[in-house]
Tab-separated table of C-alpha atoms in Angstrom:
chain	number	residue	atom	x	y	z
A	179	UNK	CA	-34.654	-3.082	-5.720
A	180	UNK	CA	-34.631	-3.527	-1.814
A	181	UNK	CA	-32.746	-5.967	0.092
A	182	UNK	CA	-34.796	-9.091	0.648
A	183	UNK	CA	-33.448	-11.152	3.460
A	184	UNK	CA	-34.900	-14.673	3.967
A	185	UNK	CA	-35.627	-16.093	7.340
A	186	UNK	CA	-34.096	-19.344	6.322
A	187	UNK	CA	-35.910	-21.236	9.012
A	188	UNK	CA	-34.332	-24.665	9.820
A	189	UNK	CA	-37.051	-27.266	10.041
A	190	UNK	CA	-35.823	-29.444	12.986
A	191	UNK	CA	-37.009	-30.463	16.289
A	192	UNK	CA	-35.906	-28.022	19.079
A	193	UNK	CA	-33.154	-30.510	20.278
A	194	UNK	CA	-31.988	-31.046	16.797
A	195	UNK	CA	-31.949	-27.309	16.052
A	196	UNK	CA	-30.003	-26.530	19.113
A	197	UNK	CA	-27.425	-29.407	18.446
A	198	UNK	CA	-27.059	-28.259	14.777
A	199	UNK	CA	-26.522	-24.710	15.874
A	200	UNK	CA	-23.867	-25.783	18.392
A	201	UNK	CA	-22.058	-27.703	15.772
A	202	UNK	CA	-22.305	-24.855	13.422
A	203	UNK	CA	-20.884	-22.265	16.152
A	204	UNK	CA	-17.990	-24.717	16.687
A	205	UNK	CA	-17.236	-25.062	13.006
A	206	UNK	CA	-17.412	-21.434	12.560
A	207	UNK	CA	-14.710	-20.944	15.383
A	208	UNK	CA	-12.571	-23.522	13.794
A	209	UNK	CA	-12.957	-22.049	10.367
A	210	UNK	CA	-11.822	-18.542	11.579
A	211	UNK	CA	-8.774	-20.244	13.208
A	212	UNK	CA	-7.750	-22.125	10.067
A	213	UNK	CA	-8.484	-19.152	7.785
A	214	UNK	CA	-6.029	-16.803	9.526
A	215	UNK	CA	-3.362	-19.706	10.090
A	216	UNK	CA	-3.300	-21.339	6.766
A	217	UNK	CA	-6.105	-19.912	4.484
A	218	UNK	CA	-8.961	-22.289	3.532
A	219	UNK	CA	-10.951	-22.409	6.785
A	220	UNK	CA	-14.145	-21.240	5.269
A	221	UNK	CA	-14.791	-24.474	3.475
A	222	UNK	CA	-15.241	-26.193	6.808
A	223	UNK	CA	-18.213	-23.957	7.696
A	224	UNK	CA	-19.724	-24.186	4.211
A	225	UNK	CA	-19.615	-28.065	4.423
A	226	UNK	CA	-21.250	-27.843	7.925
A	227	UNK	CA	-24.020	-25.668	6.399
A	228	UNK	CA	-24.723	-28.254	3.673
A	229	UNK	CA	-24.835	-31.061	6.232
A	230	UNK	CA	-26.531	-29.497	9.203
A	231	UNK	CA	-29.144	-27.292	7.496
A	232	UNK	CA	-31.652	-27.654	4.725
A	233	UNK	CA	-30.245	-24.649	3.019
A	234	UNK	CA	-30.036	-24.596	-0.913
A	235	UNK	CA	-26.645	-23.939	-2.388
A	236	UNK	CA	-27.623	-20.380	-2.974
A	237	UNK	CA	-28.565	-19.760	0.694
A	238	UNK	CA	-25.382	-21.578	1.844
A	239	UNK	CA	-23.289	-19.348	-0.517
A	240	UNK	CA	-25.112	-16.111	0.656
A	241	UNK	CA	-25.125	-16.769	4.475
A	242	UNK	CA	-21.456	-17.966	4.540
A	243	UNK	CA	-20.432	-14.950	2.386
A	244	UNK	CA	-21.882	-12.646	4.984
A	245	UNK	CA	-20.210	-14.508	7.849
A	246	UNK	CA	-16.693	-14.440	6.182
A	247	UNK	CA	-16.927	-10.783	5.372
A	248	UNK	CA	-17.124	-9.669	9.027
A	249	UNK	CA	-14.225	-11.943	10.136
A	250	UNK	CA	-12.291	-11.049	6.932
A	251	UNK	CA	-12.348	-7.202	7.851
A	252	UNK	CA	-10.770	-8.124	11.334
A	253	UNK	CA	-8.268	-10.482	9.823
A	254	UNK	CA	-7.078	-7.936	7.193
A	255	UNK	CA	-6.695	-5.195	9.813
A	256	UNK	CA	-4.434	-7.450	11.934
A	257	UNK	CA	-2.174	-8.320	8.978
A	258	UNK	CA	-2.131	-4.558	8.020
A	259	UNK	CA	-0.946	-3.655	11.568
A	260	UNK	CA	1.931	-5.949	11.273
A	261	UNK	CA	2.907	-4.759	7.742
A	262	UNK	CA	2.519	-8.155	6.220
A	263	UNK	CA	0.237	-7.233	3.286
A	264	UNK	CA	1.608	-6.771	-0.249
A	265	UNK	CA	-0.976	-4.377	-1.276
A	266	UNK	CA	-0.218	-4.563	-5.052
A	267	UNK	CA	-0.799	-8.357	-4.988
A	268	UNK	CA	-3.856	-8.011	-2.846
A	269	UNK	CA	-5.311	-5.183	-4.912
A	270	UNK	CA	-5.025	-6.904	-8.277
A	271	UNK	CA	-6.218	-10.303	-6.825
A	272	UNK	CA	-9.219	-8.573	-5.170
A	273	UNK	CA	-10.459	-6.477	-8.088
A	274	UNK	CA	-10.169	-9.415	-10.493
A	275	UNK	CA	-12.105	-11.468	-8.010
A	276	UNK	CA	-14.977	-9.123	-7.821
A	277	UNK	CA	-15.477	-9.486	-11.499
A	278	UNK	CA	-15.337	-13.173	-11.228
A	279	UNK	CA	-17.900	-13.180	-8.409
A	280	UNK	CA	-20.607	-11.658	-10.716
A	281	UNK	CA	-20.215	-14.569	-13.105
A	282	UNK	CA	-20.131	-17.207	-10.350
A	283	UNK	CA	-23.415	-15.917	-8.608
A	284	UNK	CA	-25.265	-16.235	-11.901
A	285	UNK	CA	-24.005	-19.815	-12.568
A	286	UNK	CA	-25.111	-20.937	-9.059
A	287	UNK	CA	-28.696	-20.980	-10.087
A	288	UNK	CA	-28.017	-23.716	-12.650
A	289	UNK	CA	-25.776	-25.859	-10.460
A	290	UNK	CA	-27.270	-28.992	-8.716
A	291	UNK	CA	-26.097	-29.953	-5.242
A	292	UNK	CA	-24.206	-32.901	-6.386
A	293	UNK	CA	-22.359	-30.939	-9.008
A	294	UNK	CA	-21.756	-28.278	-6.459
A	295	UNK	CA	-19.995	-30.863	-4.159
A	296	UNK	CA	-18.020	-32.467	-7.136
A	297	UNK	CA	-16.517	-29.161	-8.216
A	298	UNK	CA	-15.677	-27.961	-4.660
A	299	UNK	CA	-14.095	-31.254	-3.658
A	300	UNK	CA	-12.238	-31.694	-6.902
A	301	UNK	CA	-10.671	-28.227	-6.797
A	302	UNK	CA	-9.652	-28.534	-3.088
A	303	UNK	CA	-8.241	-31.975	-3.365
A	304	UNK	CA	-5.916	-31.101	-6.346
A	305	UNK	CA	-4.851	-28.032	-4.592
A	306	UNK	CA	-3.860	-30.047	-1.599
A	307	UNK	CA	-2.016	-32.744	-3.356
A	308	UNK	CA	0.097	-30.080	-5.159
A	309	UNK	CA	0.967	-28.103	-2.162
A	310	UNK	CA	2.111	-31.360	-0.288
A	311	UNK	CA	4.045	-32.691	-3.177
A	312	UNK	CA	5.723	-29.434	-3.790
A	313	UNK	CA	6.707	-29.204	-0.051
A	314	UNK	CA	8.088	-32.764	0.407
A	315	UNK	CA	10.006	-32.706	-2.818
A	316	UNK	CA	11.385	-29.200	-2.124
A	317	UNK	CA	10.289	-28.204	-5.609
A	318	UNK	CA	11.009	-24.621	-6.693
A	319	UNK	CA	8.111	-22.769	-8.395
A	320	UNK	CA	7.808	-23.201	-12.157
A	321	UNK	CA	6.866	-19.510	-12.282
A	322	UNK	CA	8.509	-16.890	-10.047
A	323	UNK	CA	5.507	-14.623	-9.438
A	324	UNK	CA	6.280	-10.986	-9.411
A	325	UNK	CA	3.395	-8.432	-9.281
A	326	UNK	CA	5.798	-5.721	-10.405
A	327	UNK	CA	5.945	-7.187	-14.017
A	328	UNK	CA	3.300	-7.311	-16.728
A	329	UNK	CA	3.282	-11.093	-16.813
A	330	UNK	CA	2.899	-11.326	-13.043
A	331	UNK	CA	-0.080	-8.825	-13.136
A	332	UNK	CA	-1.715	-11.052	-15.867
A	333	UNK	CA	-1.284	-14.246	-13.813
A	334	UNK	CA	-2.647	-12.800	-10.638
A	335	UNK	CA	-5.611	-11.242	-12.614
A	336	UNK	CA	-6.373	-14.749	-14.102
A	337	UNK	CA	-6.063	-16.292	-10.620
A	338	UNK	CA	-8.425	-13.671	-9.179
A	339	UNK	CA	-10.990	-14.358	-12.060
A	340	UNK	CA	-11.058	-18.088	-11.422
A	341	UNK	CA	-11.098	-17.578	-7.569
A	342	UNK	CA	-13.822	-15.041	-7.764
A	343	UNK	CA	-15.995	-17.204	-10.125
A	344	UNK	CA	-15.735	-20.277	-7.794
A	345	UNK	CA	-16.375	-17.973	-4.681
A	346	UNK	CA	-19.428	-16.537	-6.369
A	347	UNK	CA	-20.621	-20.233	-7.006
A	348	UNK	CA	-19.903	-21.773	-3.815
A	349	UNK	CA	-19.701	-19.034	-1.156
A	350	UNK	CA	-15.920	-19.539	-0.477
A	351	UNK	CA	-14.345	-16.313	0.291
A	352	UNK	CA	-11.075	-16.731	-1.568
A	353	UNK	CA	-8.400	-18.042	0.613
A	354	UNK	CA	-9.276	-21.704	0.110
A	355	UNK	CA	-8.155	-21.379	-3.522
A	356	UNK	CA	-5.879	-18.372	-3.731
A	357	UNK	CA	-3.523	-19.222	-0.838
A	358	UNK	CA	-2.649	-22.662	-2.225
A	359	UNK	CA	-2.277	-21.172	-5.710
A	360	UNK	CA	0.008	-18.392	-4.484
A	361	UNK	CA	2.147	-20.941	-2.573
A	362	UNK	CA	2.588	-22.938	-5.673
A	363	UNK	CA	3.671	-19.685	-7.582
A	364	UNK	CA	6.348	-19.198	-4.816
A	365	UNK	CA	4.600	-16.548	-2.570
A	366	UNK	CA	5.554	-16.907	1.143
A	367	UNK	CA	2.648	-18.370	3.143
A	368	UNK	CA	2.154	-15.438	5.402
A	369	UNK	CA	1.947	-13.138	2.544
A	370	UNK	CA	-0.330	-15.544	0.720
A	371	UNK	CA	-2.702	-15.856	3.593
A	372	UNK	CA	-2.881	-12.129	4.088
A	373	UNK	CA	-3.526	-11.563	0.402
A	374	UNK	CA	-6.241	-14.159	0.545
A	375	UNK	CA	-7.865	-12.425	3.449
A	376	UNK	CA	-7.829	-9.042	1.877
A	377	UNK	CA	-9.296	-10.540	-1.310
A	378	UNK	CA	-11.959	-12.284	0.914
A	379	UNK	CA	-13.122	-8.832	2.195
A	380	UNK	CA	-14.033	-7.776	-1.448
A	381	UNK	CA	-15.320	-11.107	-2.562
A	382	UNK	CA	-17.530	-11.756	0.372
A	383	UNK	CA	-18.800	-8.071	0.133
A	384	UNK	CA	-19.762	-8.514	-3.404
A	385	UNK	CA	-21.122	-12.059	-3.256
A	386	UNK	CA	-23.071	-11.144	-0.066
A	387	UNK	CA	-24.883	-8.190	-1.699
A	388	UNK	CA	-25.644	-10.220	-4.808
A	389	UNK	CA	-27.246	-12.965	-2.675
A	390	UNK	CA	-28.994	-10.356	-0.362
A	391	UNK	CA	-30.824	-8.913	-3.391
A	392	UNK	CA	-32.446	-12.420	-4.078
A	393	UNK	CA	-33.129	-13.016	-0.348
A	394	UNK	CA	-30.679	-15.888	0.145
A	395	UNK	CA	-29.101	-14.624	3.365
A	396	UNK	CA	-30.440	-15.401	6.851
A	397	UNK	CA	-29.316	-12.517	9.282
A	398	UNK	CA	-29.920	-14.444	12.462
A	399	UNK	CA	-27.964	-17.294	11.305
A	400	UNK	CA	-25.217	-14.977	9.912
A	401	UNK	CA	-24.563	-12.984	12.997
A	402	UNK	CA	-24.829	-16.260	15.145
A	403	UNK	CA	-21.891	-17.599	13.030
A	404	UNK	CA	-19.993	-14.293	12.403
A	405	UNK	CA	-19.023	-13.882	16.062
A	406	UNK	CA	-17.092	-17.146	16.558
A	407	UNK	CA	-15.692	-16.837	13.197
A	408	UNK	CA	-14.157	-13.509	14.050
A	409	UNK	CA	-12.849	-14.780	17.419
A	410	UNK	CA	-11.269	-17.681	15.398
A	411	UNK	CA	-9.502	-15.253	13.120
A	412	UNK	CA	-7.706	-13.724	16.080
A	413	UNK	CA	-6.552	-17.066	17.468
A	414	UNK	CA	-5.555	-18.216	13.949
A	415	UNK	CA	-3.465	-14.952	13.416
A	416	UNK	CA	-1.477	-15.778	16.634
A	417	UNK	CA	-1.019	-19.464	15.608
A	418	UNK	CA	0.283	-18.379	12.067
A	419	UNK	CA	3.048	-16.286	13.704
A	420	UNK	CA	4.214	-18.988	16.163
A	421	UNK	CA	4.485	-22.152	13.966
A	422	UNK	CA	7.213	-22.904	11.437
A	423	UNK	CA	6.173	-22.079	7.924
A	424	UNK	CA	6.950	-25.686	6.724
A	425	UNK	CA	4.424	-26.920	9.255
A	426	UNK	CA	1.902	-24.465	8.053
A	427	UNK	CA	2.428	-25.397	4.381
A	428	UNK	CA	1.905	-29.231	5.085
A	429	UNK	CA	-1.025	-28.509	7.379
A	430	UNK	CA	-2.647	-26.613	4.530
A	431	UNK	CA	-2.164	-29.402	2.094
A	432	UNK	CA	-3.476	-32.171	4.520
A	433	UNK	CA	-6.436	-29.987	5.517
A	434	UNK	CA	-7.409	-29.383	1.857
A	435	UNK	CA	-7.348	-33.222	1.137
A	436	UNK	CA	-9.337	-33.985	4.179
A	437	UNK	CA	-12.189	-31.460	3.530
A	438	UNK	CA	-12.188	-32.585	-0.165
A	439	UNK	CA	-12.855	-36.075	0.886
A	440	UNK	CA	-15.658	-35.065	3.359
A	441	UNK	CA	-17.444	-32.940	0.768
A	442	UNK	CA	-17.136	-35.734	-1.923
A	443	UNK	CA	-18.538	-38.371	0.501
A	444	UNK	CA	-21.151	-36.148	1.755
């Protein structure tokens, strides 16, 4: 079967199309910054694609996956250069996610837009509340994650399957869910972010290929948004290494709750 790429033409007036692309360009830049700094930046662009374009859930998931793939490679290379990637954690998480993606992509066809928004908003909102509660109450993790034990590998595998399924369904690259989950399990935030970005490389590649086969990726829109996202990744990487980790964790929780509210109301 050949790759069938849809044109995904946006049916607006010239002025509205330009304004929409400008807003999406800005959201893509901000998404890249947030992704490299605290993890879940991709949801911002996904929400923008829902609001400012007439794309279907499948087209949103396919186009966003391709956008995130390019930026994720850049982000992973930066964290690799600084030696901040736990390759065992990232590898198990990534492989399990790829399996989950296959299921999520198949389910996407049967999910309405309202159900899509409800699922995404609920997951992000709960994750944000847990991260903030844990930070302010200085709670230790109920489970000390170690990828060098059998139980740890099982937990990371299950996490990868869940995140992969959600990613295949919504187009989220992985950090939006895996980073807060890893923080709750006691993984340091920089290591959690780097693992999420490595996972995103594999997830978005797998998701993008699946949606490309069904013609649900717009190449022009993809490359228009991929450039600012990649630039944002570089900016976010610098921010992550300048801010205190407590600030990063609180920022993550607040951001997740805000985005959850926006998606739920939208």
